[in-house]
DNA sequence: TAAATAGTGTCTTTAAGACAATATCTC
DNA sequence: GAGATATTGTCTTAAAGACACTATTTA
């Protein structure tokens, strides 16, 4: 076993400190498709390209990393996420031309209705449909970061209730199914889906019905506000 | 929206860089109990207390964070883990008396037989049973880090095959069950457990039988070396 | 032969999948 | 009433749980 460098993590030492940042994939569903909040970079490198909102960890302001994530979002839009989750920390020499960097990647979700209320984004901010991103591509390795977040979202949508965070405050079961189909990237069976969602006891009828569409449908709302439900099995 | 600090993650700036470290909870099963590799600290703060192996990210040596994790383990023992997984990145002002620090937490597992071959640890290293740790307690917030790793291990042992990484190269189904019971912290039903493991097609009979014990038992070995299997449902 | 552990048979239960049938709404 | 969508009924299937039973080994 080597005898050098046996210090524990935080001994004062002379190593070059890596740059630590937080990047957030902030997702929403609009027009039947997942969209992501992008920032147009105004300086090199990758000037003019789209990037995920992100920024340095501010040791003086941020108590922890989720605060950093919330802050970097708040610097770009007043639209606060309904859900936020740390996904992975990615680091390497090659991911940024300016040197060894580490970024803590977060996934954030906001409900359709909440986003509806607020569309006052800065001019450098833009919601972009994931489908359209294939050609545009993102700055740095943000395409890969987005892939990781997508993977996490698809996986967790199969056994948790997190797609509910993307739905408007009031929704029909058909809409809920559509949203789960988008996030799981699969088509779901109607009866199974409804049974599963209702048996979980996580939504409740508002008593109201929709007016639009070919036929009225019962409206539901989220019940266990703020709690992610874990279903006993996967769907889809 | 604020207009200050709108830089993307990695603009050159004057913020105090936080300290970035990696800590590893290196687990093994011995004597029917989970054990963790601890390091006795030889300097302040927390001198003399037990801590997880960890260390700075070395921008010059480490290509990515899992390399850092492997390196900090290698600095303490030649025993290479059979499995390694990034768990979470924890950061805050308060977790270390010397300032704002961030640590990327890893879980590492090593098989019983591999650990058997090598017990040449440095004198500051020691495998400690998790049960006995309650009174000793760990330095810094390493007790909390360990809790997070335990939680991850318990959860993933219910729907993946990762406890197989803790078993010796050759094992009986009863031993496998015992190991899964330890990692899931529950008692399992014999028939269900065997059916599940055999149907998954991830282990195979060696053809040999045990000699010890009250009765001979068939020996099995891992089949899909290096692949984690995801079971269709949870157990326990 | 008794005790203990290994291994099997099989019925039940849970929750998802398939798919048809019915209900209600709008035009 | 036709077409569309919402809602329900019910049979099937996959995989875990319960639990008793048989088999093999050692003392």
Short mmCIF file of C-alpha atoms (C1' of nucleotides) in Angstrom, two decimals:
data_model
loop_
_atom_site.label_atom_id
_atom_site.label_comp_id
_atom_site.label_asym_id
_atom_site.label_seq_id
_atom_site.Cartn_x
_atom_site.Cartn_y
_atom_site.Cartn_z
CA UNK A 1 0.00 0.00 0.00
CA UNK A 2 1.23 3.45 -0.81
CA UNK A 3 2.41 5.50 2.07
CA UNK A 4 2.10 8.89 0.46
CA UNK A 5 -1.13 10.86 0.43
CA UNK A 6 -2.63 9.06 3.36
CA UNK A 7 -4.24 12.19 4.66
CA UNK A 8 -7.90 12.16 5.27
CA UNK A 9 -10.10 14.12 2.93
CA UNK A 10 -9.81 17.54 4.34
CA UNK A 11 -6.29 18.02 5.56
CA UNK A 12 -4.86 21.32 4.41
CA UNK A 13 -2.77 20.47 1.44
CA UNK A 14 -1.44 22.00 -1.70
CA UNK A 15 -3.44 20.21 -4.39
CA UNK A 16 -5.01 22.25 -7.09
CA UNK A 17 -8.62 22.64 -6.10
CA UNK A 18 -10.99 21.55 -8.82
CA UNK A 19 -13.80 23.85 -9.84
CA UNK A 20 -17.11 22.80 -8.30
CA UNK A 21 -20.32 23.76 -10.01
CA UNK A 22 -23.96 22.77 -10.04
CA UNK A 23 -25.92 22.24 -13.24
CA UNK A 24 -29.65 21.77 -13.37
CA UNK A 25 -31.78 20.06 -15.97
CA UNK A 26 -35.06 21.89 -15.40
CA UNK A 27 -37.86 20.02 -17.11
CA UNK A 28 -41.47 20.70 -17.87
CA UNK A 29 -44.10 19.28 -20.19
CA UNK A 30 -45.72 21.54 -22.75
CA UNK A 31 -47.49 20.64 -25.94
CA UNK A 32 -47.32 16.97 -25.14
CA UNK A 33 -43.55 17.03 -24.99
CA UNK A 34 -40.77 17.35 -22.48
CA UNK A 35 -39.06 20.73 -22.56
CA UNK A 36 -35.91 21.92 -20.88
CA UNK A 37 -34.90 25.35 -19.72
CA UNK A 38 -31.82 26.46 -21.64
CA UNK A 39 -29.55 29.45 -21.34
CA UNK A 40 -27.89 31.01 -24.34
CA UNK A 41 -24.25 31.50 -23.46
CA UNK A 42 -23.01 35.05 -23.85
CA UNK A 43 -19.31 34.33 -23.61
CA UNK A 44 -16.66 31.87 -24.68
CA UNK A 45 -16.27 29.02 -24.62
CA UNK A 46 -19.29 27.85 -26.54
CA UNK A 47 -20.55 31.40 -26.93
CA UNK A 48 -24.00 31.50 -28.43
CA UNK A 49 -24.69 27.87 -27.69
CA UNK A 50 -27.40 26.63 -25.38
CA UNK A 51 -26.47 25.34 -21.96
CA UNK A 52 -28.10 24.14 -18.78
CA UNK A 53 -28.51 26.74 -16.04
CA UNK A 54 -25.65 26.30 -13.66
CA UNK A 55 -23.11 28.08 -11.60
CA UNK A 56 -20.51 28.00 -8.93
CA UNK A 57 -21.23 26.81 -5.48
CA UNK A 58 -21.12 29.96 -3.34
CA UNK A 59 -19.65 28.92 -0.05
CA UNK A 60 -20.85 32.08 1.62
CA UNK A 61 -24.49 31.93 0.52
CA UNK A 62 -25.36 28.29 -0.06
CA UNK A 63 -25.96 26.07 2.93
CA UNK A 64 -25.90 22.97 0.79
CA UNK A 65 -25.99 21.84 -2.81
CA UNK A 66 -29.74 21.85 -3.29
CA UNK A 67 -29.64 25.51 -2.27
CA UNK A 68 -27.10 26.11 -4.99
CA UNK A 69 -29.40 24.37 -7.43
CA UNK A 70 -32.35 26.50 -6.38
CA UNK A 71 -30.23 29.62 -6.56
CA UNK A 72 -28.93 29.04 -10.06
CA UNK A 73 -32.49 28.49 -11.20
CA UNK A 74 -33.68 31.59 -9.39
CA UNK A 75 -31.01 33.62 -11.15
CA UNK A 76 -32.61 32.72 -14.46
CA UNK A 77 -36.31 32.56 -13.71
CA UNK A 78 -38.66 33.20 -10.83
CA UNK A 79 -40.32 29.89 -11.57
CA UNK A 80 -39.53 27.68 -8.59
CA UNK A 81 -39.44 23.95 -9.22
CA UNK A 82 -42.00 21.63 -7.66
CA UNK A 83 -39.48 18.86 -7.38
CA UNK A 84 -35.72 18.70 -7.24
CA UNK A 85 -33.40 15.74 -6.98
CA UNK A 86 -29.66 15.27 -7.07
CA UNK A 87 -28.75 12.91 -9.89
CA UNK A 88 -24.99 12.45 -10.08
CA UNK A 89 -21.71 14.27 -9.81
CA UNK A 90 -19.68 14.26 -12.99
CA UNK A 91 -16.05 15.23 -13.12
CA UNK A 92 -13.17 14.87 -15.47
CA UNK A 93 -10.35 16.73 -17.03
CA UNK A 94 -11.92 16.74 -20.46
CA UNK A 95 -15.45 17.97 -19.87
CA UNK A 96 -14.46 21.63 -19.86
CA UNK A 97 -11.68 23.11 -21.97
CA UNK A 98 -10.57 25.29 -19.07
CA UNK A 99 -9.52 22.48 -16.79
CA UNK A 100 -10.59 19.83 -14.35
CA UNK A 101 -14.13 20.53 -13.25
CA UNK A 102 -16.75 18.76 -11.21
CA UNK A 103 -20.44 19.43 -11.50
CA UNK A 104 -23.25 18.24 -9.31
CA UNK A 105 -26.13 17.48 -11.62
CA UNK A 106 -29.71 18.06 -10.51
CA UNK A 107 -33.07 17.26 -12.07
CA UNK A 108 -35.84 19.78 -11.43
CA UNK A 109 -39.49 19.56 -12.43
CA UNK A 110 -42.19 22.19 -12.58
CA UNK A 111 -45.90 21.68 -13.08
CA UNK A 112 -47.59 22.78 -16.24
CA UNK A 113 -49.97 25.15 -14.46
CA UNK A 114 -47.25 26.80 -12.42
CA UNK A 115 -45.18 27.37 -15.51
CA UNK A 116 -48.28 28.72 -17.20
CA UNK A 117 -48.60 31.47 -14.63
CA UNK A 118 -45.03 32.62 -15.20
CA UNK A 119 -43.48 32.91 -18.59
CA UNK A 120 -41.35 35.95 -17.86
CA UNK A 121 -38.00 34.50 -18.66
CA UNK A 122 -34.89 36.49 -19.28
CA UNK A 123 -34.16 36.95 -22.98
CA UNK A 124 -31.28 34.50 -22.75
CA UNK A 125 -33.58 31.81 -21.34
CA UNK A 126 -35.71 29.54 -23.43
CA UNK A 127 -37.74 26.38 -23.00
CA UNK A 128 -36.71 23.97 -25.72
CA UNK A 129 -38.48 20.75 -26.64
CA UNK A 130 -36.20 17.77 -26.12
CA UNK A 131 -37.10 16.47 -29.56
CA UNK A 132 -35.75 19.61 -31.19
CA UNK A 133 -32.48 19.48 -29.31
CA UNK A 134 -31.01 16.69 -31.40
CA UNK A 135 -29.72 19.07 -34.01
CA UNK A 136 -29.03 22.14 -31.83
CA UNK A 137 -27.00 20.26 -29.23
CA UNK A 138 -25.84 21.78 -26.01
CA UNK A 139 -22.61 23.39 -24.87
CA UNK A 140 -19.89 21.48 -23.00
CA UNK A 141 -21.04 17.98 -22.06
CA UNK A 142 -24.51 19.21 -21.23
CA UNK A 143 -25.99 16.85 -23.78
CA UNK A 144 -24.63 13.96 -21.77
CA UNK A 145 -25.87 15.52 -18.55
CA UNK A 146 -29.31 15.81 -20.05
CA UNK A 147 -29.16 12.16 -21.09
CA UNK A 148 -28.43 11.13 -17.55
CA UNK A 149 -31.35 13.15 -16.26
CA UNK A 150 -33.66 11.76 -18.93
CA UNK A 151 -32.59 8.26 -18.01
CA UNK A 152 -33.32 8.97 -14.35
CA UNK A 153 -36.70 10.47 -15.16
CA UNK A 154 -37.72 7.56 -17.37
CA UNK A 155 -36.62 5.02 -14.77
CA UNK A 156 -38.25 6.69 -11.79
CA UNK A 157 -41.46 7.39 -13.66
CA UNK A 158 -41.93 3.66 -13.94
CA UNK A 159 -42.12 3.06 -10.20
CA UNK A 160 -42.77 6.42 -8.53
CA UNK A 161 -45.31 9.20 -8.77
CA UNK A 162 -42.90 11.93 -9.83
CA UNK A 163 -44.65 12.65 -13.13
CA UNK A 164 -47.43 14.12 -10.99
CA UNK A 165 -45.13 17.07 -10.39
CA UNK A 166 -45.33 17.88 -14.08
CA UNK A 167 -49.12 17.82 -14.28
CA UNK A 168 -51.24 20.93 -13.74
CA UNK A 169 -52.85 21.35 -10.33
CA UNK A 170 -56.06 19.81 -11.61
CA UNK A 171 -56.02 17.07 -14.18
CA UNK A 172 -58.03 14.21 -15.60
CA UNK A 173 -56.90 10.62 -15.47
CA UNK A 174 -56.44 10.67 -19.23
CA UNK A 175 -54.11 13.63 -18.93
CA UNK A 176 -52.22 11.92 -16.14
CA UNK A 177 -51.82 8.89 -18.35
CA UNK A 178 -50.53 11.05 -21.19
CA UNK A 179 -47.92 12.61 -18.89
CA UNK A 180 -46.79 9.26 -17.54
CA UNK A 181 -46.53 8.00 -21.11
CA UNK A 182 -44.28 10.90 -21.98
CA UNK A 183 -42.00 10.44 -19.01
CA UNK A 184 -41.84 6.66 -19.24
CA UNK A 185 -41.51 6.80 -23.03
CA UNK A 186 -44.00 4.00 -23.44
CA UNK A 187 -47.71 3.56 -24.02
CA UNK A 188 -49.66 2.49 -20.96
CA UNK A 189 -52.77 0.41 -20.58
CA UNK A 190 -55.70 2.54 -19.51
CA UNK A 191 -57.29 0.31 -16.90
CA UNK A 192 -54.02 -0.70 -15.27
CA UNK A 193 -52.90 2.88 -15.11
CA UNK A 194 -56.08 4.17 -13.50
CA UNK A 195 -56.28 1.31 -11.02
CA UNK A 196 -52.68 1.83 -10.03
CA UNK A 197 -53.01 5.57 -9.54
CA UNK A 198 -56.31 5.33 -7.65
CA UNK A 199 -55.29 2.39 -5.48
CA UNK A 200 -52.18 4.31 -4.44
CA UNK A 201 -54.40 6.84 -2.71
CA UNK A 202 -52.24 9.74 -3.80
CA UNK A 203 -54.80 11.75 -5.79
CA UNK A 204 -58.36 12.80 -5.01
CA UNK A 205 -61.33 13.99 -7.02
CA UNK A 206 -61.93 17.71 -6.93
CA UNK A 207 -65.63 17.14 -7.54
CA UNK A 208 -65.38 19.24 -10.70
CA UNK A 209 -65.42 18.05 -14.27
CA UNK A 210 -63.73 19.24 -17.41
CA UNK A 211 -65.73 21.26 -19.87
CA UNK A 212 -63.53 20.82 -22.91
CA UNK A 213 -63.14 17.76 -25.05
CA UNK A 214 -65.59 15.26 -26.44
CA UNK A 215 -66.91 14.23 -23.08
CA UNK A 216 -66.68 15.49 -19.51
CA UNK A 217 -64.07 13.87 -17.32
CA UNK A 218 -63.57 13.94 -13.57
CA UNK A 219 -60.87 16.26 -12.30
CA UNK A 220 -58.32 15.12 -9.77
CA UNK A 221 -55.70 16.83 -7.70
CA UNK A 222 -52.59 15.73 -5.88
CA UNK A 223 -53.28 14.52 -2.37
CA UNK A 224 -50.03 13.80 -0.52
CA UNK A 225 -48.52 17.10 -1.37
CA UNK A 226 -44.77 16.89 -1.47
CA UNK A 227 -44.50 13.14 -0.97
CA UNK A 228 -43.20 10.93 -3.71
CA UNK A 229 -45.10 7.66 -3.82
CA UNK A 230 -43.31 4.41 -4.60
CA UNK A 231 -45.49 1.91 -6.40
CA UNK A 232 -45.02 -1.75 -5.55
CA UNK A 233 -44.11 -2.69 -9.11
CA UNK A 234 -42.95 -1.10 -12.31
CA UNK A 235 -45.32 -0.10 -15.04
CA UNK A 236 -44.81 -0.05 -18.76
CA UNK B 1 -34.83 37.60 -11.66
CA UNK B 2 -31.46 38.66 -10.40
CA UNK B 3 -29.09 40.04 -12.91
CA UNK B 4 -25.92 39.43 -10.99
CA UNK B 5 -24.08 36.12 -11.06
CA UNK B 6 -25.54 35.05 -14.32
CA UNK B 7 -22.34 33.42 -15.37
CA UNK B 8 -22.44 29.87 -16.41
CA UNK B 9 -20.86 27.31 -14.14
CA UNK B 10 -17.29 27.58 -15.13
CA UNK B 11 -16.54 31.21 -15.88
CA UNK B 12 -13.34 32.30 -14.24
CA UNK B 13 -14.43 34.12 -11.15
CA UNK B 14 -13.25 35.01 -7.72
CA UNK B 15 -15.41 32.85 -5.52
CA UNK B 16 -13.75 30.87 -2.80
CA UNK B 17 -13.38 27.39 -4.15
CA UNK B 18 -14.86 24.79 -1.86
CA UNK B 19 -12.80 21.77 -0.92
CA UNK B 20 -13.79 18.71 -2.95
CA UNK B 21 -13.15 15.27 -1.53
CA UNK B 22 -14.28 11.71 -2.02
CA UNK B 23 -15.27 9.44 0.86
CA UNK B 24 -15.88 5.75 0.50
CA UNK B 25 -17.96 3.44 2.65
CA UNK B 26 -16.21 0.15 1.92
CA UNK B 27 -18.38 -2.71 3.09
CA UNK B 28 -17.93 -6.42 3.51
CA UNK B 29 -19.73 -9.20 5.36
CA UNK B 30 -17.86 -11.21 7.97
CA UNK B 31 -19.21 -13.24 10.84
CA UNK B 32 -22.74 -12.79 9.62
CA UNK B 33 -22.54 -9.04 9.89
CA UNK B 34 -21.79 -6.04 7.73
CA UNK B 35 -18.39 -4.53 8.41
CA UNK B 36 -16.87 -1.28 7.24
CA UNK B 37 -13.29 -0.33 6.61
CA UNK B 38 -12.32 2.47 8.98
CA UNK B 39 -9.22 4.60 9.28
CA UNK B 40 -7.97 5.85 12.61
CA UNK B 41 -7.24 9.54 12.21
CA UNK B 42 -3.71 10.56 13.14
CA UNK B 43 -4.28 14.29 13.24
CA UNK B 44 -6.73 16.92 14.32
CA UNK B 45 -9.55 17.48 13.96
CA UNK B 46 -11.06 14.33 15.39
CA UNK B 47 -7.63 12.86 16.04
CA UNK B 48 -7.81 9.26 17.14
CA UNK B 49 -11.37 8.82 15.93
CA UNK B 50 -12.43 6.46 13.18
CA UNK B 51 -13.26 7.80 9.75
CA UNK B 52 -14.12 6.58 6.28
CA UNK B 53 -11.23 6.33 3.83
CA UNK B 54 -11.27 9.45 1.74
CA UNK B 55 -9.18 12.13 0.21
CA UNK B 56 -8.82 14.99 -2.13
CA UNK B 57 -9.61 14.74 -5.75
CA UNK B 58 -6.24 14.93 -7.49
CA UNK B 59 -6.82 16.82 -10.68
CA UNK B 60 -3.52 15.66 -12.09
CA UNK B 61 -3.95 11.92 -11.47
CA UNK B 62 -7.66 11.17 -11.41
CA UNK B 63 -9.53 11.01 -14.68
CA UNK B 64 -12.88 10.98 -12.92
CA UNK B 65 -14.42 10.54 -9.50
CA UNK B 66 -14.59 6.76 -9.45
CA UNK B 67 -10.85 6.79 -10.02
CA UNK B 68 -10.47 8.99 -6.99
CA UNK B 69 -12.57 6.53 -5.04
CA UNK B 70 -10.43 3.60 -6.15
CA UNK B 71 -7.28 5.52 -5.38
CA UNK B 72 -8.24 6.47 -1.85
CA UNK B 73 -9.05 2.84 -1.18
CA UNK B 74 -5.80 1.69 -2.74
CA UNK B 75 -3.89 4.06 -0.49
CA UNK B 76 -5.24 2.16 2.50
CA UNK B 77 -5.45 -1.43 1.36
CA UNK B 78 -4.56 -3.51 -1.66
CA UNK B 79 -7.99 -5.06 -1.50
CA UNK B 80 -9.79 -3.87 -4.60
CA UNK B 81 -13.56 -3.65 -4.40
CA UNK B 82 -15.77 -5.92 -6.51
CA UNK B 83 -18.38 -3.24 -6.83
CA UNK B 84 -18.39 0.52 -6.58
CA UNK B 85 -21.21 3.01 -6.91
CA UNK B 86 -21.56 6.74 -6.47
CA UNK B 87 -24.21 7.46 -3.85
CA UNK B 88 -24.55 11.19 -3.29
CA UNK B 89 -22.58 14.39 -2.96
CA UNK B 90 -22.89 16.05 0.41
CA UNK B 91 -21.82 19.59 1.09
CA UNK B 92 -22.35 22.20 3.70
CA UNK B 93 -20.58 24.74 5.79
CA UNK B 94 -21.04 22.80 8.99
CA UNK B 95 -19.89 19.31 8.14
CA UNK B 96 -16.22 20.12 8.65
CA UNK B 97 -14.89 22.59 11.22
CA UNK B 98 -12.35 23.88 8.72
CA UNK B 99 -14.82 25.32 6.26
CA UNK B 100 -17.20 24.66 3.44
CA UNK B 101 -16.51 21.22 2.02
CA UNK B 102 -18.13 18.93 -0.49
CA UNK B 103 -17.64 15.21 -0.56
CA UNK B 104 -18.66 12.73 -3.18
CA UNK B 105 -19.79 9.64 -1.33
CA UNK B 106 -19.21 6.18 -2.76
CA UNK B 107 -20.31 2.73 -1.69
CA UNK B 108 -17.85 -0.09 -2.32
CA UNK B 109 -18.32 -3.82 -1.77
CA UNK B 110 -15.83 -6.66 -1.61
CA UNK B 111 -16.53 -10.38 -1.57
CA UNK B 112 -15.89 -12.43 1.50
CA UNK B 113 -13.41 -14.72 -0.23
CA UNK B 114 -11.41 -11.89 -1.76
CA UNK B 115 -11.17 -10.18 1.58
CA UNK B 116 -10.13 -13.49 3.09
CA UNK B 117 -7.10 -13.67 0.83
CA UNK B 118 -5.88 -10.26 1.89
CA UNK B 119 -5.96 -9.03 5.43
CA UNK B 120 -2.76 -7.02 5.31
CA UNK B 121 -4.19 -3.71 6.28
CA UNK B 122 -2.19 -0.77 7.47
CA UNK B 123 -2.14 -0.47 11.23
CA UNK B 124 -4.46 2.52 11.07
CA UNK B 125 -7.05 0.51 9.11
CA UNK B 126 -9.62 -1.73 10.67
CA UNK B 127 -12.77 -3.55 9.65
CA UNK B 128 -15.47 -2.69 12.17
CA UNK B 129 -18.84 -4.37 12.50
CA UNK B 130 -21.65 -1.91 11.89
CA UNK B 131 -23.40 -3.10 15.03
CA UNK B 132 -20.43 -2.11 17.17
CA UNK B 133 -20.20 1.34 15.65
CA UNK B 134 -23.16 2.71 17.56
CA UNK B 135 -21.07 3.61 20.58
CA UNK B 136 -17.73 4.35 18.86
CA UNK B 137 -19.19 6.74 16.31
CA UNK B 138 -17.27 8.16 13.42
CA UNK B 139 -15.40 11.40 12.83
CA UNK B 140 -16.96 14.41 11.09
CA UNK B 141 -20.38 13.55 9.63
CA UNK B 142 -19.17 10.13 8.55
CA UNK B 143 -21.89 8.50 10.63
CA UNK B 144 -24.45 10.22 8.44
CA UNK B 145 -22.57 9.27 5.31
CA UNK B 146 -22.59 5.67 6.44
CA UNK B 147 -26.33 5.88 7.07
CA UNK B 148 -26.90 7.06 3.52
CA UNK B 149 -24.85 4.18 2.16
CA UNK B 150 -26.63 1.68 4.37
CA UNK B 151 -29.95 3.01 3.16
CA UNK B 152 -28.84 2.66 -0.44
CA UNK B 153 -27.57 -0.87 0.15
CA UNK B 154 -30.77 -1.98 1.88
CA UNK B 155 -32.92 -0.48 -0.85
CA UNK B 156 -30.95 -1.87 -3.78
CA UNK B 157 -30.61 -5.30 -2.21
CA UNK B 158 -34.37 -5.60 -2.45
CA UNK B 159 -34.50 -5.37 -6.22
CA UNK B 160 -30.99 -6.01 -7.53
CA UNK B 161 -28.36 -8.71 -7.23
CA UNK B 162 -25.69 -6.55 -5.62
CA UNK B 163 -25.46 -8.67 -2.45
CA UNK B 164 -23.84 -11.28 -4.71
CA UNK B 165 -20.75 -9.08 -4.70
CA UNK B 166 -20.42 -9.71 -0.98
CA UNK B 167 -20.64 -13.49 -1.19
CA UNK B 168 -17.57 -15.70 -1.58
CA UNK B 169 -16.78 -16.97 -5.07
CA UNK B 170 -18.59 -20.22 -4.31
CA UNK B 171 -21.62 -20.29 -2.09
CA UNK B 172 -24.72 -22.29 -1.27
CA UNK B 173 -28.22 -20.97 -1.71
CA UNK B 174 -28.63 -20.90 2.06
CA UNK B 175 -25.56 -18.70 2.37
CA UNK B 176 -26.84 -16.47 -0.40
CA UNK B 177 -30.11 -16.12 1.46
CA UNK B 178 -28.29 -15.25 4.67
CA UNK B 179 -26.33 -12.52 2.87
CA UNK B 180 -29.45 -11.08 1.27
CA UNK B 181 -31.13 -11.13 4.66
CA UNK B 182 -28.27 -9.13 6.11
CA UNK B 183 -28.26 -6.53 3.37
CA UNK B 184 -32.04 -6.20 3.17
CA UNK B 185 -32.35 -6.28 6.95
CA UNK B 186 -35.29 -8.66 6.75
CA UNK B 187 -35.94 -12.36 6.87
CA UNK B 188 -36.69 -13.94 3.53
CA UNK B 189 -38.83 -16.90 2.56
CA UNK B 190 -36.68 -19.81 1.43
CA UNK B 191 -38.66 -20.98 -1.57
CA UNK B 192 -39.34 -17.53 -2.96
CA UNK B 193 -35.73 -16.58 -2.56
CA UNK B 194 -34.39 -19.64 -4.34
CA UNK B 195 -36.91 -19.44 -7.14
CA UNK B 196 -36.13 -15.78 -7.68
CA UNK B 197 -32.37 -16.25 -7.76
CA UNK B 198 -32.49 -19.33 -9.98
CA UNK B 199 -35.09 -17.94 -12.38
CA UNK B 200 -32.95 -14.84 -12.83
CA UNK B 201 -30.29 -17.00 -14.46
CA UNK B 202 -27.46 -15.12 -12.81
CA UNK B 203 -25.81 -17.96 -10.89
CA UNK B 204 -24.81 -21.46 -11.90
CA UNK B 205 -23.99 -24.70 -10.09
CA UNK B 206 -20.30 -25.47 -9.81
CA UNK B 207 -21.06 -29.18 -9.62
CA UNK B 208 -19.37 -29.37 -6.24
CA UNK B 209 -20.99 -29.71 -2.85
CA UNK B 210 -20.15 -28.40 0.57
CA UNK B 211 -18.53 -30.77 3.06
CA UNK B 212 -19.26 -28.84 6.22
CA UNK B 213 -22.55 -28.47 8.02
CA UNK B 214 -25.30 -30.89 8.82
CA UNK B 215 -25.93 -31.83 5.24
CA UNK B 216 -24.24 -31.33 1.89
CA UNK B 217 -25.47 -28.45 -0.21
CA UNK B 218 -24.93 -27.58 -3.86
CA UNK B 219 -22.37 -24.88 -4.55
CA UNK B 220 -23.09 -22.04 -6.92
CA UNK B 221 -21.05 -19.31 -8.49
CA UNK B 222 -21.79 -15.99 -10.09
CA UNK B 223 -22.60 -16.24 -13.78
CA UNK B 224 -22.97 -12.78 -15.32
CA UNK B 225 -19.74 -11.53 -13.95
CA UNK B 226 -19.81 -7.79 -13.47
CA UNK B 227 -23.46 -7.29 -14.38
CA UNK B 228 -25.95 -6.16 -11.80
CA UNK B 229 -29.27 -7.89 -12.29
CA UNK B 230 -32.54 -6.02 -11.71
CA UNK B 231 -35.32 -8.26 -10.47
CA UNK B 232 -38.82 -7.52 -11.71
CA UNK B 233 -40.16 -6.92 -8.20
CA UNK B 234 -38.91 -6.18 -4.73
CA UNK B 235 -38.33 -8.85 -2.16
CA UNK B 236 -38.75 -8.76 1.61
"C1'" DT C 1 -32.95 -43.12 14.45
"C1'" DA C 2 -33.20 -38.17 15.70
"C1'" DA C 3 -31.92 -33.59 14.60
"C1'" DA C 4 -30.82 -30.45 11.40
"C1'" DT C 5 -30.37 -28.52 7.21
"C1'" DA C 6 -31.26 -28.78 1.93
"C1'" DG C 7 -34.47 -28.81 -1.35
"C1'" DT C 8 -39.38 -29.23 -3.58
"C1'" DG C 9 -44.60 -28.95 -4.41
"C1'" DT C 10 -48.27 -26.29 -4.62
"C1'" DC C 11 -51.80 -23.13 -3.22
"C1'" DT C 12 -52.55 -18.20 -2.34
"C1'" DT C 13 -52.03 -13.36 -3.01
"C1'" DT C 14 -50.87 -9.10 -5.22
"C1'" DA C 15 -50.70 -6.14 -8.77
"C1'" DA C 16 -50.09 -5.53 -13.65
"C1'" DG C 17 -51.77 -6.63 -18.69
"C1'" DA C 18 -55.42 -7.47 -22.11
"C1'" DC C 19 -59.43 -6.34 -23.84
"C1'" DA C 20 -64.21 -5.97 -24.15
"C1'" DA C 21 -68.31 -3.64 -22.58
"C1'" DT C 22 -70.80 0.23 -21.07
"C1'" DA C 23 -71.56 5.25 -20.09
"C1'" DT C 24 -71.66 9.95 -21.17
"C1'" DC C 25 -70.78 13.78 -23.67
"C1'" DT C 26 -70.68 16.92 -27.98
"C1'" DC C 27 -72.03 17.80 -32.45
"C1'" DG D 1 -77.88 9.18 -33.48
"C1'" DA D 2 -72.74 8.99 -34.61
"C1'" DG D 3 -68.37 9.57 -33.02
"C1'" DA D 4 -65.37 10.21 -29.49
"C1'" DT D 5 -63.73 9.88 -25.14
"C1'" DA D 6 -64.43 8.31 -20.14
"C1'" DT D 7 -65.14 4.69 -17.11
"C1'" DT D 8 -65.78 -0.02 -15.58
"C1'" DG D 9 -65.80 -5.33 -15.52
"C1'" DT D 10 -63.39 -9.20 -15.57
"C1'" DC D 11 -60.26 -12.72 -17.09
"C1'" DT D 12 -55.28 -13.65 -17.52
"C1'" DT D 13 -50.51 -13.55 -16.19
"C1'" DA D 14 -46.17 -12.88 -13.62
"C1'" DA D 15 -43.91 -13.20 -9.66
"C1'" DA D 16 -43.77 -13.10 -4.66
"C1'" DG D 17 -45.54 -15.23 -0.05
"C1'" DA D 18 -47.00 -19.12 2.88
"C1'" DC D 19 -46.30 -23.34 4.34
"C1'" DA D 20 -46.08 -28.10 4.37
"C1'" DC D 21 -43.68 -31.81 2.67
"C1'" DT D 22 -39.70 -34.79 1.25
"C1'" DA D 23 -34.57 -35.76 0.99
"C1'" DT D 24 -30.05 -36.16 2.69
"C1'" DT D 25 -26.57 -35.97 5.84
"C1'" DT D 26 -24.24 -36.34 10.33
"C1'" DA D 27 -24.07 -37.58 15.08
#
